[in-house]
CSV table of C-alpha atoms in Angstrom, one decimal:
chain,number,residue,atom,x,y,z
A,18,MET,CA,64.5,150.8,158.3
A,19,GLU,CA,61.3,152.7,159.2
A,20,TRP,CA,61.6,156.4,158.7
A,21,PHE,CA,58.7,157.2,161.0
A,22,ASN,CA,57.9,155.4,164.2
A,23,LEU,CA,54.8,156.2,166.3
A,24,GLY,CA,56.8,155.2,169.3
A,25,ASP,CA,59.1,158.2,168.8
A,26,SER,CA,57.6,160.8,171.1
A,27,ILE,CA,59.4,163.7,169.4
A,28,ASN,CA,57.9,162.8,166.1
A,29,LEU,CA,54.5,162.5,167.6
A,30,PHE,CA,54.8,165.9,169.3
A,31,GLY,CA,55.9,167.4,166.0
A,32,LEU,CA,53.0,165.8,164.2
A,33,ALA,CA,50.6,167.0,166.8
A,34,GLY,CA,52.0,170.5,166.4
A,35,ALA,CA,51.6,170.4,162.7
A,36,VAL,CA,48.0,169.2,163.0
A,37,ILE,CA,47.2,172.0,165.5
A,38,ILE,CA,48.7,174.6,163.2
A,39,LEU,CA,46.7,173.3,160.3
A,40,ALA,CA,43.5,173.3,162.3
A,41,LEU,CA,44.2,176.9,163.5
A,42,THR,CA,44.9,178.0,159.9
A,43,ILE,CA,41.7,176.5,158.6
A,44,PHE,CA,39.7,178.0,161.4
A,45,ILE,CA,41.1,181.4,161.2
A,46,ALA,CA,41.2,181.5,157.4
A,47,GLY,CA,37.6,180.3,157.3
A,48,SER,CA,36.4,182.9,159.8
A,49,TYR,CA,37.9,185.7,157.7
A,50,ILE,CA,36.5,184.3,154.5
A,51,ARG,CA,33.0,184.4,156.1
A,52,LYS,CA,33.7,187.9,157.2
A,53,MET,CA,34.6,188.9,153.7
A,54,LYS,CA,31.2,187.6,152.5
A,55,ASP,CA,29.0,188.9,155.3
A,56,SER,CA,30.5,192.1,156.6
A,57,LYS,CA,31.5,195.5,155.3
A,58,ALA,CA,35.0,196.8,155.4
A,59,GLU,CA,35.5,199.2,158.3
A,60,GLY,CA,38.3,200.9,160.1
A,61,ASP,CA,40.5,204.0,159.9
A,62,LEU,CA,42.0,204.8,156.5
A,63,GLY,CA,45.5,206.0,156.0
A,64,GLU,CA,46.5,209.3,154.2
A,65,GLU,CA,48.1,207.6,151.2
A,66,GLU,CA,45.9,207.3,148.1
A,67,TRP,CA,46.4,205.5,144.8
A,68,ASP,CA,43.8,206.1,142.1
A,69,GLY,CA,41.2,206.9,144.7
A,70,ILE,CA,42.0,203.9,146.8
A,71,LYS,CA,43.2,204.1,150.4
A,72,LYS,CA,44.4,201.4,152.7
A,73,PHE,CA,43.3,200.6,156.2
A,74,LYS,CA,45.4,201.3,159.2
A,75,ASN,CA,44.1,198.2,161.0
A,76,ASP,CA,46.4,196.3,163.3
A,77,ILE,CA,47.3,192.7,162.5
A,78,PRO,CA,44.4,190.4,163.4
A,79,ILE,CA,44.8,188.9,166.9
A,80,GLY,CA,44.3,185.4,165.6
A,81,TRP,CA,47.0,185.7,163.0
A,82,GLY,CA,49.3,187.3,165.5
A,83,VAL,CA,48.8,184.6,168.1
A,84,ALA,CA,49.3,181.9,165.4
A,85,TYR,CA,52.5,183.4,164.2
A,86,LEU,CA,53.9,183.7,167.7
A,87,VAL,CA,53.0,180.1,168.6
A,88,LEU,CA,54.6,178.9,165.4
A,89,ILE,CA,57.8,180.8,166.0
A,90,ILE,CA,58.1,179.5,169.6
A,91,TRP,CA,57.3,175.9,168.5
A,92,ALA,CA,59.8,176.1,165.7
A,93,LEU,CA,62.6,177.3,168.0
A,94,TRP,CA,61.8,174.5,170.4
A,95,TYR,CA,61.6,172.0,167.7
A,96,TRP,CA,65.1,172.8,166.2
A,97,PHE,CA,67.1,173.7,169.3
A,98,VAL,CA,65.5,171.6,172.1
A,99,GLY,CA,63.6,168.8,170.5
A,100,TYR,CA,64.1,166.9,167.3
A,101,PRO,CA,66.6,166.6,165.7
A,102,LEU,CA,69.4,168.5,167.5
A,103,ASN,CA,69.0,167.4,171.1
A,104,SER,CA,66.7,164.4,171.3
A,105,TYR,CA,66.4,160.8,170.2
A,106,SER,CA,65.5,160.2,166.6
A,107,GLN,CA,65.8,157.2,164.3
A,108,ILE,CA,68.0,159.2,161.9
A,109,GLY,CA,70.2,160.2,164.8
A,110,GLU,CA,70.4,156.6,165.9
A,111,TYR,CA,71.3,155.5,162.4
A,112,ASN,CA,74.0,158.1,162.2
A,113,GLU,CA,75.5,157.0,165.5
A,114,GLU,CA,75.5,153.4,164.2
A,115,VAL,CA,77.2,154.4,161.0
A,116,LYS,CA,79.8,156.4,163.0
A,117,ALA,CA,80.6,153.4,165.1
A,118,TYR,CA,81.0,151.0,162.2
A,119,ASN,CA,83.1,153.6,160.4
A,120,ALA,CA,85.4,153.7,163.4
A,121,LYS,CA,85.7,149.9,163.3
A,122,PHE,CA,86.5,150.1,159.6
A,123,GLU,CA,89.2,152.6,160.1
A,124,GLU,CA,90.7,150.5,162.9
A,125,LYS,CA,90.6,147.3,160.8
A,126,TRP,CA,92.3,148.9,157.8
A,127,GLN,CA,94.7,151.2,159.7
A,128,ASP,CA,97.8,149.3,158.6
A,129,ILE,CA,96.6,148.4,155.1
A,130,ASP,CA,99.3,147.8,152.4
A,131,GLU,CA,99.5,150.0,149.3
A,132,GLU,CA,98.4,147.3,146.9
A,133,THR,CA,95.2,146.6,148.9
A,134,LEU,CA,94.6,150.3,149.4
A,135,THR,CA,94.7,150.9,145.7
A,136,LYS,CA,92.3,147.9,145.1
A,137,MET,CA,89.9,149.3,147.7
A,138,GLY,CA,90.1,152.7,145.9
A,139,GLN,CA,89.3,151.0,142.6
A,140,ASN,CA,86.2,149.4,144.0
A,141,LEU,CA,85.0,152.7,145.5
A,142,TYR,CA,85.7,154.5,142.2
A,143,LEU,CA,83.6,152.0,140.2
A,144,VAL,CA,80.7,152.4,142.7
A,145,GLN,CA,80.8,156.2,143.4
A,146,CYS,CA,82.7,157.9,140.5
A,147,SER,CA,82.6,155.9,137.3
A,148,GLN,CA,79.1,157.1,136.3
A,149,CYS,CA,80.5,160.5,135.5
A,150,HIS,CA,84.2,160.0,135.1
A,151,GLY,CA,83.9,156.8,133.2
A,152,ILE,CA,85.3,153.3,133.9
A,153,THR,CA,88.7,154.3,132.5
A,154,THR,CA,88.7,157.6,134.5
A,155,GLU,CA,89.1,159.7,131.4
A,156,GLY,CA,86.0,161.8,131.9
A,157,ILE,CA,83.8,160.4,129.1
A,158,ASN,CA,85.0,162.8,126.4
A,159,GLY,CA,85.0,165.9,128.6
A,160,ILE,CA,81.7,165.4,130.3
A,161,ALA,CA,83.6,165.2,133.6
A,162,ALA,CA,87.2,165.9,134.7
A,163,ASN,CA,89.8,163.6,133.1
A,164,LEU,CA,91.4,162.0,136.1
A,165,LEU,CA,94.3,160.7,134.0
A,166,GLU,CA,95.4,164.4,133.9
A,167,TRP,CA,94.0,165.6,137.3
A,168,GLY,CA,96.7,166.1,139.9
A,169,ARG,CA,99.6,166.3,137.4
A,170,GLU,CA,101.1,168.9,135.1
A,171,GLU,CA,98.5,168.1,132.4
A,172,GLY,CA,95.7,169.1,134.8
A,173,ILE,CA,97.4,172.4,135.6
A,174,VAL,CA,97.9,173.2,131.9
A,175,ARG,CA,94.3,172.5,131.2
A,176,THR,CA,93.2,174.7,134.1
A,177,ILE,CA,95.4,177.6,132.9
A,178,LYS,CA,93.9,177.4,129.5
A,179,GLU,CA,90.3,176.6,130.3
A,180,GLY,CA,89.8,177.9,133.9
A,181,SER,CA,88.2,176.0,136.7
A,182,LYS,CA,84.8,176.5,138.4
A,183,GLY,CA,82.5,175.0,140.9
A,184,LEU,CA,84.6,174.4,144.0
A,185,GLY,CA,83.0,177.3,145.9
A,186,TYR,CA,86.1,179.1,147.2
A,187,PRO,CA,85.5,182.7,148.4
A,188,LEU,CA,87.5,184.2,145.6
A,189,GLY,CA,85.2,182.5,143.1
A,190,ASP,CA,85.9,180.6,139.9
A,191,MET,CA,89.2,180.8,138.0
A,192,PHE,CA,88.9,182.2,134.4
A,193,PRO,CA,91.0,181.1,131.5
A,194,ILE,CA,94.4,182.8,131.5
A,195,ASP,CA,93.6,184.7,128.3
A,196,GLN,CA,90.9,186.5,130.2
A,197,LEU,CA,92.8,187.0,133.4
A,198,ALA,CA,96.1,188.2,131.9
A,199,PRO,CA,95.9,188.7,128.2
A,200,GLY,CA,99.2,188.4,126.4
A,201,VAL,CA,101.3,187.5,129.5
A,202,LEU,CA,101.7,183.8,128.6
A,203,ASN,CA,102.9,182.7,125.1
A,204,GLY,CA,101.8,179.2,124.3
A,205,GLU,CA,102.3,175.7,125.6
A,206,GLU,CA,105.8,176.1,126.9
A,207,ASP,CA,104.7,178.9,129.3
A,208,TYR,CA,101.8,176.8,130.5
A,209,ARG,CA,104.1,173.9,131.2
A,210,ALA,CA,106.6,176.1,132.9
A,211,ILE,CA,104.0,177.2,135.5
A,212,ALA,CA,102.9,173.6,135.9
A,213,ALA,CA,106.4,172.5,136.4
A,214,TYR,CA,107.1,175.2,139.1
A,215,VAL,CA,103.9,174.3,141.0
A,216,MET,CA,104.7,170.5,140.9
A,217,ALA,CA,108.4,170.9,141.7
A,218,GLU,CA,108.4,173.6,144.3
A,219,ILE,CA,104.9,174.4,145.6
A,220,SER,CA,103.2,171.0,145.7
A,221,GLU,CA,104.3,168.4,148.2
A,222,VAL,CA,104.8,166.1,145.3
A,223,LYS,CA,108.2,167.8,144.5
A,224,LYS,CA,108.5,166.2,141.1
A,225,THR,CA,108.1,167.4,137.5
A,226,LYS,CA,108.6,166.2,134.0
A,227,TYR,CA,110.0,169.5,133.0
A,228,PRO,CA,112.7,170.5,135.5
A,229,GLU,CA,114.4,172.8,132.9
A,230,LEU,CA,111.2,175.0,133.0
A,231,VAL,CA,110.9,175.4,136.8
A,232,ALA,CA,112.9,178.7,137.0
A,233,LYS,CA,110.8,180.2,134.2
A,234,GLY,CA,107.6,179.0,135.7
A,235,LYS,CA,108.5,180.7,139.0
A,236,GLU,CA,108.7,184.1,137.2
A,237,LEU,CA,105.5,183.5,135.3
A,238,PHE,CA,103.6,182.3,138.4
A,239,GLY,CA,103.6,185.9,139.7
A,240,ALA,CA,103.4,187.6,136.3
A,241,ALA,CA,100.3,185.6,135.3
A,242,THR,CA,98.4,186.7,138.4
A,243,CYS,CA,98.5,183.1,139.9
A,244,ALA,CA,99.9,184.6,143.1
A,245,ALA,CA,97.1,187.1,143.3
A,246,CYS,CA,94.7,184.4,144.4
A,247,HIS,CA,96.9,181.5,145.5
A,248,GLY,CA,99.5,183.6,147.3
A,249,GLU,CA,103.2,183.7,146.7
A,250,ASP,CA,103.6,180.4,148.5
A,251,GLY,CA,100.6,178.9,146.7
A,252,ARG,CA,98.8,178.0,149.9
A,253,GLY,CA,95.5,179.7,148.8
A,254,MET,CA,95.7,182.7,151.1
A,255,GLY,CA,94.0,181.1,154.1
A,256,GLY,CA,91.3,179.2,152.2
A,257,LEU,CA,90.3,181.9,149.8
A,258,SER,CA,91.4,179.7,146.9
A,259,PRO,CA,92.8,176.2,146.4
A,260,ASP,CA,95.9,175.3,148.3
A,261,LEU,CA,98.4,174.2,145.6
A,262,THR,CA,100.7,172.6,148.2
A,263,LYS,CA,98.2,169.8,148.3
A,264,TYR,CA,97.9,169.5,144.5
A,265,GLY,CA,98.6,165.9,143.3
A,266,THR,CA,98.4,164.4,146.9
A,267,PRO,CA,95.7,162.4,148.6
A,268,ALA,CA,94.8,165.5,150.7
A,269,PHE,CA,93.9,167.3,147.4
A,270,VAL,CA,91.5,164.4,146.5
A,271,ALA,CA,90.0,164.5,150.0
A,272,GLU,CA,89.4,168.3,149.8
A,273,VAL,CA,87.6,168.1,146.6
A,274,LEU,CA,85.5,165.1,147.8
A,275,GLU,CA,84.6,167.1,150.9
A,276,LYS,CA,83.7,170.3,149.0
A,277,GLY,CA,81.8,168.8,146.1
A,278,LYS,CA,81.9,170.5,142.7
A,279,LYS,CA,79.6,172.1,140.1
A,280,GLY,CA,80.4,170.5,136.8
A,281,TYR,CA,79.1,170.6,133.3
A,282,ILE,CA,76.6,167.8,133.8
A,283,GLY,CA,75.4,168.7,137.2
A,284,ILE,CA,76.7,168.9,140.8
A,285,MET,CA,79.2,166.4,142.2
A,286,PRO,CA,77.9,165.9,145.8
A,287,SER,CA,80.0,166.5,148.8
A,288,PHE,CA,81.4,163.4,150.6
A,289,LYS,CA,82.0,165.4,153.8
A,290,SER,CA,79.5,163.4,155.8
A,291,GLN,CA,79.8,159.7,156.7
A,292,ILE,CA,79.5,158.5,153.1
A,293,LEU,CA,83.2,157.8,152.9
A,294,THR,CA,85.7,157.4,155.8
A,295,ASP,CA,89.1,159.0,155.8
A,296,LYS,CA,90.7,155.7,154.8
A,297,GLN,CA,88.3,155.3,151.9
A,298,LYS,CA,89.2,158.8,150.6
A,299,GLU,CA,92.9,157.9,150.9
A,300,ALA,CA,92.2,154.7,149.0
A,301,LEU,CA,90.3,156.5,146.3
A,302,ALA,CA,93.3,158.9,145.9
A,303,HIS,CA,95.7,156.1,145.6
A,304,PHE,CA,93.7,154.5,142.8
A,305,ILE,CA,93.2,157.7,140.9
A,306,TYR,CA,97.0,158.5,141.0
A,307,SER,CA,97.9,154.9,140.2
A,308,GLU,CA,96.0,155.2,136.9
A,309,LYS,CA,98.5,157.9,135.8
A,310,ASP,CA,101.7,156.1,136.5
């Protein structure tokens, strides 16, 4: 695919504008450089003085003012009337083609069975995710998130102990519990209790390995300041923090894929655009969760 086509009139107009601006810049800058060599400074001086030096009260040069005005008008036209928001472009045509093929893909696999969906997710994972999370999904010794824990109690326990960062929520990163609420939680059992409560009563998963700790976890959820950011219902207070009702579900995977994440080895890109379809995100979630069962 060619990224620049001389037959694209918008691109030609943009190129012509750039050439004109460059020519004007060279001409105006050259004229003032010649003035600096051949003429003496003249004009009205201001009242302020620094070490015997005063500044001129001259108005902006007409040439520069006209150039700035033309540039502003051209830039506004370029972005809001011409390329790329409201006119033909090769990139726009490509995006429309991708959108159409994605729609065909979604229609074709609308009634896919779970086994095939998981297999599709595995293929996507190996192409898009394994470079950082490893072929076995274990995070390559902590370099990236361990997806064998992610979305289950183990992931909540790790987050409570180590914090979480990089998802870009308005309330910011989550710090380790020892920094947020020193002395409130006492050891692994308390961590597991909160995890059990989240998975059993807040998350749509409605399942926990520690049912005997759910009641205790409910009390600690508020005491450990979890509710301060996630809300009493765990829904994230209108998007200010993660919605824990989605934790452990395909919707949780889709949300992280769409937001992207800053990790220890760099930035996980957002898949919000047309890189993955909704069905592919669902497939990826099925594979990730199948690896834990």
